[in-house]
Every structure is written in C-alpha cells, then in structure tokens.
PDB file of C-alpha atoms in Angstrom:
ATOM      1  CA  MET G   1     111.386 117.350 118.394  1.00  0.00           C
ATOM      2  CA  GLU G   2     111.174 121.015 119.276  1.00  0.00           C
ATOM      3  CA  HIS G   3     108.136 122.736 118.184  1.00  0.00           C
ATOM      4  CA  PHE G   4     107.211 126.552 118.117  1.00  0.00           C
ATOM      5  CA  ILE G   5     103.320 125.930 117.880  1.00  0.00           C
ATOM      6  CA  LYS G   6     101.594 125.358 120.835  1.00  0.00           C
ATOM      7  CA  TYR G   7      98.027 123.639 120.747  1.00  0.00           C
ATOM      8  CA  SER G   8      95.170 123.032 122.835  1.00  0.00           C
ATOM      9  CA  MET G   9      93.415 119.528 122.861  1.00  0.00           C
ATOM     10  CA  LEU G  10      89.745 119.405 122.917  1.00  0.00           C
ATOM     11  CA  ILE G  11      87.538 116.595 124.374  1.00  0.00           C
ATOM     12  CA  SER G  12      83.661 116.539 125.529  1.00  0.00           C
ATOM     13  CA  VAL G  13      82.177 113.992 127.766  1.00  0.00           C
ATOM     14  CA  TYR G  14      78.471 113.119 128.757  1.00  0.00           C
ATOM     15  CA  VAL G  15      76.807 110.947 131.424  1.00  0.00           C
ATOM     16  CA  LYS G  16      76.930 107.552 129.362  1.00  0.00           C
ATOM     17  CA  GLU G  17      80.526 107.793 129.208  1.00  0.00           C
ATOM     18  CA  LYS G  18      82.314 104.858 131.186  1.00  0.00           C
ATOM     19  CA  PRO G  19      84.794 106.262 133.460  1.00  0.00           C
ATOM     20  CA  GLN G  20      87.384 103.678 132.571  1.00  0.00           C
ATOM     21  CA  TYR G  21      86.907 104.900 129.076  1.00  0.00           C
ATOM     22  CA  LEU G  22      87.363 108.471 130.000  1.00  0.00           C
ATOM     23  CA  ASP G  23      90.243 107.835 132.372  1.00  0.00           C
ATOM     24  CA  GLU G  24      92.102 105.797 129.441  1.00  0.00           C
ATOM     25  CA  CYS G  25      91.573 108.770 126.933  1.00  0.00           C
ATOM     26  CA  LEU G  26      92.932 111.410 129.435  1.00  0.00           C
ATOM     27  CA  LYS G  27      95.765 109.451 130.683  1.00  0.00           C
ATOM     28  CA  SER G  28      96.733 109.069 126.639  1.00  0.00           C
ATOM     29  CA  VAL G  29      96.336 112.560 126.263  1.00  0.00           C
ATOM     30  CA  PHE G  30      98.478 113.576 129.068  1.00  0.00           C
ATOM     31  CA  SER G  31     101.328 111.057 128.189  1.00  0.00           C
ATOM     32  CA  GLN G  32     101.969 112.980 124.776  1.00  0.00           C
ATOM     33  CA  THR G  33     105.573 113.291 123.656  1.00  0.00           C
ATOM     34  CA  TYR G  34     104.718 116.603 122.960  1.00  0.00           C
ATOM     35  CA  PRO G  35     101.998 117.774 125.673  1.00  0.00           C
ATOM     36  CA  ALA G  36      99.339 120.357 125.122  1.00  0.00           C
ATOM     37  CA  ASP G  37      99.352 123.613 126.279  1.00  0.00           C
ATOM     38  CA  GLU G  38      96.037 123.337 127.842  1.00  0.00           C
ATOM     39  CA  VAL G  39      93.518 120.517 127.642  1.00  0.00           C
ATOM     40  CA  ILE G  40      89.584 121.659 127.565  1.00  0.00           C
ATOM     41  CA  LEU G  41      87.423 118.961 128.634  1.00  0.00           C
ATOM     42  CA  VAL G  42      83.755 119.884 128.374  1.00  0.00           C
ATOM     43  CA  CYS G  43      81.268 118.371 130.452  1.00  0.00           C
ATOM     44  CA  ASP G  44      78.170 118.046 128.671  1.00  0.00           C
ATOM     45  CA  GLY G  45      75.324 118.184 131.241  1.00  0.00           C
ATOM     46  CA  LYS G  46      75.703 116.601 134.720  1.00  0.00           C
ATOM     47  CA  LEU G  47      77.665 113.684 135.016  1.00  0.00           C
ATOM     48  CA  THR G  48      77.909 110.586 137.239  1.00  0.00           C
ATOM     49  CA  LYS G  49      79.808 110.383 140.616  1.00  0.00           C
ATOM     50  CA  GLU G  50      82.316 108.266 139.031  1.00  0.00           C
ATOM     51  CA  LEU G  51      83.171 110.172 136.007  1.00  0.00           C
ATOM     52  CA  TYR G  52      83.309 113.750 138.272  1.00  0.00           C
ATOM     53  CA  SER G  53      85.959 111.316 139.898  1.00  0.00           C
ATOM     54  CA  VAL G  54      87.877 111.034 137.156  1.00  0.00           C
ATOM     55  CA  VAL G  55      87.415 114.617 136.195  1.00  0.00           C
ATOM     56  CA  GLU G  56      88.729 115.673 139.725  1.00  0.00           C
ATOM     57  CA  LYS G  57      91.908 113.173 139.291  1.00  0.00           C
ATOM     58  CA  TYR G  58      93.293 115.161 136.750  1.00  0.00           C
ATOM     59  CA  GLN G  59      92.277 118.461 138.073  1.00  0.00           C
ATOM     60  CA  GLU G  60      94.420 117.557 140.969  1.00  0.00           C
ATOM     61  CA  GLU G  61      97.394 116.095 139.022  1.00  0.00           C
ATOM     62  CA  TYR G  62      97.684 118.880 136.263  1.00  0.00           C
ATOM     63  CA  PRO G  63      96.110 121.894 137.750  1.00  0.00           C
ATOM     64  CA  GLU G  64      97.554 124.440 135.209  1.00  0.00           C
ATOM     65  CA  VAL G  65      96.755 122.714 132.121  1.00  0.00           C
ATOM     66  CA  PHE G  66      93.482 120.541 132.666  1.00  0.00           C
ATOM     67  CA  LYS G  67      90.707 122.937 132.309  1.00  0.00           C
ATOM     68  CA  PRO G  68      87.239 121.180 132.466  1.00  0.00           C
ATOM     69  CA  ILE G  69      83.863 123.150 131.659  1.00  0.00           C
ATOM     70  CA  PHE G  70      80.880 122.189 133.547  1.00  0.00           C
ATOM     71  CA  LEU G  71      77.830 122.731 131.613  1.00  0.00           C
ATOM     72  CA  ASP G  72      74.427 122.802 133.665  1.00  0.00           C
ATOM     73  CA  LYS G  73      72.316 120.580 131.133  1.00  0.00           C
ATOM     74  CA  ASN G  74      73.256 118.297 127.949  1.00  0.00           C
ATOM     75  CA  VAL G  75      73.391 120.602 124.679  1.00  0.00           C
ATOM     76  CA  GLY G  76      74.640 117.953 122.413  1.00  0.00           C
ATOM     77  CA  THR G  77      77.654 117.191 120.320  1.00  0.00           C
ATOM     78  CA  GLY G  78      77.603 120.166 118.322  1.00  0.00           C
ATOM     79  CA  ARG G  79      77.038 123.202 120.711  1.00  0.00           C
ATOM     80  CA  ALA G  80      79.726 121.304 123.328  1.00  0.00           C
ATOM     81  CA  GLY G  81      81.937 121.479 120.526  1.00  0.00           C
ATOM     82  CA  ASN G  82      81.440 124.913 119.598  1.00  0.00           C
ATOM     83  CA  ILE G  83      81.620 125.945 123.438  1.00  0.00           C
ATOM     84  CA  GLY G  84      84.752 124.045 123.559  1.00  0.00           C
ATOM     85  CA  ILE G  85      86.593 125.401 120.244  1.00  0.00           C
ATOM     86  CA  ASN G  86      85.658 128.976 121.535  1.00  0.00           C
ATOM     87  CA  ALA G  87      87.247 128.420 125.031  1.00  0.00           C
ATOM     88  CA  CYS G  88      90.532 127.583 123.522  1.00  0.00           C
ATOM     89  CA  LYS G  89      93.069 129.998 123.700  1.00  0.00           C
ATOM     90  CA  ASN G  90      95.378 128.270 120.997  1.00  0.00           C
ATOM     91  CA  GLU G  91      94.726 128.793 117.534  1.00  0.00           C
ATOM     92  CA  LEU G  92      95.737 124.788 116.682  1.00  0.00           C
ATOM     93  CA  ILE G  93      93.011 122.968 118.305  1.00  0.00           C
ATOM     94  CA  ILE G  94      93.392 118.915 118.236  1.00  0.00           C
ATOM     95  CA  LYS G  95      90.330 116.852 119.591  1.00  0.00           C
ATOM     96  CA  THR G  96      89.544 113.603 120.704  1.00  0.00           C
ATOM     97  CA  ASP G  97      86.759 111.663 121.562  1.00  0.00           C
ATOM     98  CA  SER G  98      86.427 110.609 125.580  1.00  0.00           C
ATOM     99  CA  ASP G  99      86.624 106.784 124.451  1.00  0.00           C
ATOM    100  CA  ASP G 100      89.585 106.844 122.526  1.00  0.00           C
ATOM    101  CA  ILE G 101      93.154 106.587 123.099  1.00  0.00           C
ATOM    102  CA  SER G 102      95.830 108.479 121.398  1.00  0.00           C
ATOM    103  CA  ARG G 103      99.371 107.139 120.619  1.00  0.00           C
ATOM    104  CA  PRO G 104     101.985 108.816 122.564  1.00  0.00           C
ATOM    105  CA  TYR G 105     103.449 110.714 119.536  1.00  0.00           C
ATOM    106  CA  ARG G 106     100.122 111.613 117.950  1.00  0.00           C
ATOM    107  CA  CYS G 107     100.247 115.515 118.597  1.00  0.00           C
ATOM    108  CA  ASP G 108     103.675 115.494 117.977  1.00  0.00           C
ATOM    109  CA  ILE G 109     103.351 114.543 114.364  1.00  0.00           C
ATOM    110  CA  GLN G 110     100.119 116.600 113.941  1.00  0.00           C
ATOM    111  CA  VAL G 111     101.859 119.984 115.255  1.00  0.00           C
ATOM    112  CA  SER G 112     104.878 118.965 112.849  1.00  0.00           C
ATOM    113  CA  MET G 113     102.321 118.645 109.915  1.00  0.00           C
ATOM    114  CA  PHE G 114     101.208 122.545 110.668  1.00  0.00           C
ATOM    115  CA  GLU G 115     104.636 123.457 111.089  1.00  0.00           C
ATOM    116  CA  LYS G 116     105.974 122.235 107.974  1.00  0.00           C
ATOM    117  CA  ASP G 117     103.009 123.705 105.770  1.00  0.00           C
ATOM    118  CA  SER G 118     101.449 127.070 106.848  1.00  0.00           C
ATOM    119  CA  SER G 119      98.811 126.837 104.889  1.00  0.00           C
ATOM    120  CA  LEU G 120      97.383 123.856 106.333  1.00  0.00           C
ATOM    121  CA  THR G 121      94.144 124.237 108.014  1.00  0.00           C
ATOM    122  CA  MET G 122      92.850 120.712 108.863  1.00  0.00           C
ATOM    123  CA  SER G 123      94.529 117.439 109.266  1.00  0.00           C
ATOM    124  CA  GLY G 124      94.020 113.842 110.736  1.00  0.00           C
ATOM    125  CA  GLY G 125      95.463 110.300 110.213  1.00  0.00           C
ATOM    126  CA  TYR G 126      94.968 106.805 110.572  1.00  0.00           C
ATOM    127  CA  ILE G 127      93.121 104.933 113.314  1.00  0.00           C
ATOM    128  CA  GLN G 128      93.519 101.319 114.431  1.00  0.00           C
ATOM    129  CA  GLU G 129      89.734  99.850 115.604  1.00  0.00           C
ATOM    130  CA  PHE G 130      89.872  97.258 118.357  1.00  0.00           C
ATOM    131  CA  LEU G 131      87.123  95.540 119.952  1.00  0.00           C
ATOM    132  CA  SER G 132      86.183  97.380 123.571  1.00  0.00           C
ATOM    133  CA  GLU G 133      85.441  94.243 124.999  1.00  0.00           C
ATOM    134  CA  THR G 134      88.675  92.106 124.412  1.00  0.00           C
ATOM    135  CA  GLY G 135      91.151  94.939 123.071  1.00  0.00           C
ATOM    136  CA  GLU G 136      91.490  92.602 119.696  1.00  0.00           C
ATOM    137  CA  PRO G 137      92.823  94.789 116.927  1.00  0.00           C
ATOM    138  CA  ILE G 138      90.371  94.757 113.917  1.00  0.00           C
ATOM    139  CA  THR G 139      91.724  96.936 111.396  1.00  0.00           C
ATOM    140  CA  ILE G 140      93.458 100.093 110.398  1.00  0.00           C
ATOM    141  CA  LYS G 141      90.744 102.688 109.235  1.00  0.00           C
ATOM    142  CA  LYS G 142      92.761 104.548 106.253  1.00  0.00           C
ATOM    143  CA  VAL G 143      91.518 108.091 104.765  1.00  0.00           C
ATOM    144  CA  PRO G 144      93.161 109.726 101.853  1.00  0.00           C
ATOM    145  CA  LEU G 145      96.477 111.722 102.529  1.00  0.00           C
ATOM    146  CA  ASN G 146      96.913 114.620 100.253  1.00  0.00           C
ATOM    147  CA  HIS G 147      94.624 117.400  99.713  1.00  0.00           C
ATOM    148  CA  GLU G 148      93.174 116.840  96.103  1.00  0.00           C
ATOM    149  CA  ASP G 149      92.442 113.114  97.247  1.00  0.00           C
ATOM    150  CA  ILE G 150      90.640 114.490 100.338  1.00  0.00           C
ATOM    151  CA  LEU G 151      88.194 116.751  98.444  1.00  0.00           C
ATOM    152  CA  LYS G 152      87.441 113.985  95.868  1.00  0.00           C
ATOM    153  CA  TYR G 153      86.846 111.588  98.991  1.00  0.00           C
ATOM    154  CA  ALA G 154      84.930 114.171 100.817  1.00  0.00           C
ATOM    155  CA  LYS G 155      82.172 113.950  98.004  1.00  0.00           C
ATOM    156  CA  ARG G 156      80.923 110.627  99.352  1.00  0.00           C
ATOM    157  CA  ARG G 157      82.333 109.864 102.750  1.00  0.00           C
ATOM    158  CA  ASN G 158      84.279 111.936 105.646  1.00  0.00           C
ATOM    159  CA  PRO G 159      87.870 112.338 104.388  1.00  0.00           C
ATOM    160  CA  ILE G 160      89.030 112.840 108.117  1.00  0.00           C
ATOM    161  CA  ASN G 161      88.918 110.236 110.635  1.00  0.00           C
ATOM    162  CA  ASN G 162      86.943 112.247 113.217  1.00  0.00           C
ATOM    163  CA  PRO G 163      88.784 111.673 116.565  1.00  0.00           C
ATOM    164  CA  THR G 164      91.955 112.453 115.034  1.00  0.00           C
ATOM    165  CA  ILE G 165      90.872 116.209 113.586  1.00  0.00           C
ATOM    166  CA  ALA G 166      93.200 118.882 114.112  1.00  0.00           C
ATOM    167  CA  ILE G 167      92.102 122.402 113.176  1.00  0.00           C
ATOM    168  CA  LYS G 168      92.992 126.045 112.904  1.00  0.00           C
ATOM    169  CA  LYS G 169      90.511 127.619 115.446  1.00  0.00           C
ATOM    170  CA  SER G 170      89.797 131.016 113.426  1.00  0.00           C
ATOM    171  CA  PHE G 171      88.990 129.281 110.178  1.00  0.00           C
ATOM    172  CA  ALA G 172      86.561 126.638 111.892  1.00  0.00           C
ATOM    173  CA  GLN G 173      84.694 129.913 113.531  1.00  0.00           C
ATOM    174  CA  SER G 174      84.803 131.434 110.184  1.00  0.00           C
ATOM    175  CA  VAL G 175      82.580 128.910 108.728  1.00  0.00           C
ATOM    176  CA  GLY G 176      80.384 128.905 111.895  1.00  0.00           C
ATOM    177  CA  GLY G 177      81.867 125.899 113.564  1.00  0.00           C
ATOM    178  CA  LEU G 178      79.789 122.689 114.082  1.00  0.00           C
ATOM    179  CA  LYS G 179      76.110 122.588 113.346  1.00  0.00           C
ATOM    180  CA  GLU G 180      73.980 122.174 116.341  1.00  0.00           C
ATOM    181  CA  ASN G 181      70.992 119.814 116.938  1.00  0.00           C
ATOM    182  CA  ALA G 182      72.110 117.675 114.208  1.00  0.00           C
ATOM    183  CA  ARG G 183      73.914 114.402 113.747  1.00  0.00           C
ATOM    184  CA  CYS G 184      76.999 113.616 111.377  1.00  0.00           C
ATOM    185  CA  GLU G 185      78.257 117.063 112.571  1.00  0.00           C
ATOM    186  CA  ASP G 186      81.568 115.840 112.010  1.00  0.00           C
ATOM    187  CA  TYR G 187      80.894 115.136 108.192  1.00  0.00           C
ATOM    188  CA  ASP G 188      79.280 118.285 107.584  1.00  0.00           C
ATOM    189  CA  PHE G 189      81.791 120.452 109.526  1.00  0.00           C
ATOM    190  CA  VAL G 190      84.743 118.919 107.352  1.00  0.00           C
ATOM    191  CA  CYS G 191      82.700 119.614 104.169  1.00  0.00           C
ATOM    192  CA  ARG G 192      81.910 123.050 104.956  1.00  0.00           C
ATOM    193  CA  MET G 193      85.802 123.327 105.746  1.00  0.00           C
ATOM    194  CA  LEU G 194      86.652 122.275 102.291  1.00  0.00           C
ATOM    195  CA  MET G 195      84.194 124.463 100.660  1.00  0.00           C
ATOM    196  CA  ALA G 196      85.418 127.542 102.055  1.00  0.00           C
ATOM    197  CA  GLY G 197      88.975 127.123 100.851  1.00  0.00           C
ATOM    198  CA  ALA G 198      90.343 124.940 104.035  1.00  0.00           C
ATOM    199  CA  LYS G 199      93.492 123.047 102.899  1.00  0.00           C
ATOM    200  CA  ALA G 200      93.502 119.565 104.452  1.00  0.00           C
ATOM    201  CA  SER G 201      96.270 116.753 104.980  1.00  0.00           C
ATOM    202  CA  ASN G 202      96.248 113.138 106.594  1.00  0.00           C
ATOM    203  CA  THR G 203      99.146 111.516 107.739  1.00  0.00           C
ATOM    204  CA  SER G 204      99.450 107.339 107.031  1.00  0.00           C
ATOM    205  CA  GLU G 205     100.382 107.303 110.639  1.00  0.00           C
ATOM    206  CA  VAL G 206      98.237 105.684 113.069  1.00  0.00           C
ATOM    207  CA  LEU G 207      97.394 108.397 115.719  1.00  0.00           C
ATOM    208  CA  LEU G 208      94.823 106.678 117.971  1.00  0.00           C
ATOM    209  CA  ASP G 209      93.062 103.323 118.795  1.00  0.00           C
ATOM    210  CA  TYR G 210      89.409 103.852 118.273  1.00  0.00           C
ATOM    211  CA  ARG G 211      87.001 101.701 120.630  1.00  0.00           C
ATOM    212  CA  VAL G 212      84.204  99.642 118.793  1.00  0.00           C
ATOM    213  CA  THR G 213      81.366  98.029 120.593  1.00  0.00           C
ATOM    214  CA  GLN G 214      77.982  96.922 119.196  1.00  0.00           C
ATOM    215  CA  ASP G 215      76.456 100.385 119.936  1.00  0.00           C
ATOM    216  CA  ASN G 216      78.746 101.708 117.100  1.00  0.00           C
ATOM    217  CA  TYR G 217      76.744  99.754 114.579  1.00  0.00           C
ATOM    218  CA  LYS G 218      73.484 100.264 116.263  1.00  0.00           C
ATOM    219  CA  ARG G 219      73.913 103.954 115.832  1.00  0.00           C
ATOM    220  CA  ARG G 220      74.754 103.590 112.219  1.00  0.00           C
ATOM    221  CA  LYS G 221      71.356 101.681 112.048  1.00  0.00           C
ATOM    222  CA  ASN G 222      69.612 104.375 113.830  1.00  0.00           C
ATOM    223  CA  TRP G 223      66.961 106.338 111.772  1.00  0.00           C
ATOM    224  CA  ARG G 224      67.714 109.933 112.816  1.00  0.00           C
ATOM    225  CA  ASN G 225      71.527 109.192 112.177  1.00  0.00           C
ATOM    226  CA  THR G 226      70.413 107.806 108.446  1.00  0.00           C
ATOM    227  CA  LYS G 227      68.393 110.549 107.799  1.00  0.00           C
ATOM    228  CA  SER G 228      71.286 113.011 109.178  1.00  0.00           C
ATOM    229  CA  PHE G 229      73.491 111.406 106.312  1.00  0.00           C
ATOM    230  CA  ILE G 230      71.297 111.802 103.740  1.00  0.00           C
ATOM    231  CA  GLN G 231      70.350 115.562 104.655  1.00  0.00           C
ATOM    232  CA  VAL G 232      74.482 116.075 104.716  1.00  0.00           C
ATOM    233  CA  ARG G 233      74.852 114.814 101.590  1.00  0.00           C
ATOM    234  CA  TRP G 234      71.880 116.376  99.982  1.00  0.00           C
ATOM    235  CA  SER G 235      73.161 119.710 101.270  1.00  0.00           C
ATOM    236  CA  ASN G 236      76.633 118.947  99.364  1.00  0.00           C
ATOM    237  CA  PHE G 237      74.916 118.386  96.320  1.00  0.00           C
ATOM    238  CA  LYS G 238      72.615 121.541  96.292  1.00  0.00           C
ATOM    239  CA  SER G 239      75.683 123.373  97.288  1.00  0.00           C
ATOM    240  CA  GLY G 240      77.677 122.091  93.854  1.00  0.00           C
ATOM    241  CA  PHE G 241      80.289 120.277  96.426  1.00  0.00           C
ATOM    242  CA  CYS G 242      79.143 116.634  94.809  1.00  0.00           C
ATOM    243  CA  GLY G 243      77.381 115.405  91.829  1.00  0.00           C
ATOM    244  CA  LEU G 244      74.130 113.351  91.662  1.00  0.00           C
ATOM    245  CA  LEU G 245      76.198 109.677  91.707  1.00  0.00           C
ATOM    246  CA  ASP G 246      77.995 111.019  94.592  1.00  0.00           C
ATOM    247  CA  PHE G 247      74.833 112.041  96.703  1.00  0.00           C
ATOM    248  CA  LEU G 248      72.809 108.704  95.477  1.00  0.00           C
ATOM    249  CA  ILE G 249      75.446 105.975  95.664  1.00  0.00           C
ATOM    250  CA  PRO G 250      76.167 106.526  99.488  1.00  0.00           C
ATOM    251  CA  CYS G 251      72.448 107.174 100.736  1.00  0.00           C
ATOM    252  CA  VAL G 252      71.368 103.998  98.828  1.00  0.00           C
ATOM    253  CA  MET G 253      73.933 102.151 100.649  1.00  0.00           C
ATOM    254  CA  GLN G 254      73.227 103.919 104.036  1.00  0.00           C
ATOM    255  CA  LEU G 255      69.538 102.877 103.391  1.00  0.00           C
ATOM    256  CA  ILE G 256      70.410  99.302 102.533  1.00  0.00           C
ATOM    257  CA  MET G 257      72.297  99.287 106.426  1.00  0.00           C
ATOM    258  CA  PHE G 258      69.435 100.716 107.777  1.00  0.00           C
ATOM    259  CA  ILE G 259      67.185  97.746 106.568  1.00  0.00           C
ATOM    260  CA  LEU G 260      69.271  94.996 106.701  1.00  0.00           C
ATOM    261  CA  PRO G 261      69.555  92.874 109.941  1.00  0.00           C
ATOM    262  CA  ASP G 262      71.983  93.931 112.756  1.00  0.00           C
ATOM    263  CA  SER G 263      73.924  90.592 112.054  1.00  0.00           C
ATOM    264  CA  LEU G 264      74.676  92.097 108.456  1.00  0.00           C
ATOM    265  CA  THR G 265      75.450  95.750 109.450  1.00  0.00           C
ATOM    266  CA  GLY G 266      78.767  95.058 110.407  1.00  0.00           C
ATOM    267  CA  PHE G 267      79.451  93.141 107.772  1.00  0.00           C
ATOM    268  CA  ILE G 268      78.483  95.701 105.055  1.00  0.00           C
ATOM    269  CA  TYR G 269      80.070  98.485 106.860  1.00  0.00           C
ATOM    270  CA  LYS G 270      83.429  96.701 106.816  1.00  0.00           C
ATOM    271  CA  LYS G 271      83.248  95.842 103.211  1.00  0.00           C
ATOM    272  CA  PHE G 272      81.647  99.072 101.397  1.00  0.00           C
ATOM    273  CA  LEU G 273      81.255 101.854 103.901  1.00  0.00           C
ATOM    274  CA  ARG G 274      84.714 101.847 105.513  1.00  0.00           C
TER     275      ARG G 274
END
C-alpha cells in the first residue's frame, strides 16, 4: 500500500538490556512493509560493549535512516522519551520498546489509521505476549478499539498497549510530553493526552510480540511502581477524569498484588488486571 504520511520510529535502550533483544527489536523495525523515514534510538546512558556493537551494526547498514542519540548518563524513561520525541523530524511518531518484536505489517497498519482519519492523535493495537525463555505464546492482550471505549477504559487502566503507541508529535509536546523522574509515565501520558482532547483508536490486529520474563512480575510488585500507579490514578481522580470507584478498585487490586507472594502475582495479573 502506498502512503503519503512519513513517520519516525522511536526506541530507547539502557545498559541492562540484552544485546540479543535489541538486535531482534531493530531487525523487526527495519523489516517493516512500510519502512520508517528515520529510526531514532535514544541510548540512555553508557551501554555495554555488546550493546554498542548492535548499535554500530545498524549504523553501518542503515546510515541514512538510523540515528542513535548517545546520552552521557542515564536520565530515565520519561526524559529519554522526551529527548527522542523532540529529536524526531516527522509529525507522526511510532514507538516501540527495545526488547519487543514488531510484526512486519505493524507500521503499515498504523500509518493507514492516521491517513484514514486526519483527526486521530494517538493509536495502538493488540499485542501477543510470549515467554522470553522459550518463545511460547501466552496470550493476546486486547484493548478497546474506538475512542469512546478507550476513554471509559482509561479511567482504570491504560487503554493503549504502550509498546504499540503511535502519536502526533505536536500534540504530545503540547501536553508537556512524558513525565520525568516518575514511573507509570506511559499511563499518565495517555490519560493527559485524552484529557487534553486527543482522539484515540486501536486496531484489533496484533502489532507486536511482547516479551514476558519473571522481571515483569517483580516490577509490578515493586513498591515504587505500586505507589506510582496510585499517584497517577489519584491525579486522574482529582482532575475529574475518573470517579471514586475508578480510583479505589484498581488501587486495591494493585495493593493486593504487592502484598501477595510472587507465586500468585502472575495469576492475579492475568485474571484481573489484564
């Protein structure tokens, strides 16, 4: 399919990423049926020699398109994301995580969504979760599709699978971009975009394969992560974006996850928080 919209692909990586995962991510990005006009990789602080080797490999192979940004120190997900957003030359930015694998048609589909609806500000889609150790598929994580359902869903949970998010740069900048020095910045960002009038849409197509490890569940049990989720939902409640029950119910579930033993965390997440 021919397109009239060009886009920038945005990724950030830091020292703890595995070189194999970054390589698989970048390989999927450069294998898109509709390639990016530029690929921005924010290297958030010093990397390992192995990670630098992966970056150099793609610099040599795609010198006109691949544009890594090397930061002297680790500034965190929010700040690194904002640096990347500001660096992108195109209005349409499609983001992905450095350990996930985009399906070949992913960007083709998302660009088409923006071409069909010029008022669209933000989009995403389904993801296929898989066990990193074995490659075994776990489940497809679905999200609401139309704007009205997305607004309703956002009152309690992130209505866009973060590794699939595509945004219009100017609108993202108008709301201040991602919050820096804070966790759950992805959910907070989506809610602020919606509160500012962003129009959102998701596709029912699976756009990428999402890597799941034991660290995923450990992060969800982390107190700092739990506290951040509560703070985002409290901010949403104070602003009038959601009601009291929309604030209380997911916060209680989040606290239950924090208290329960690790063996039950994954079960609770899959059954009730997905």
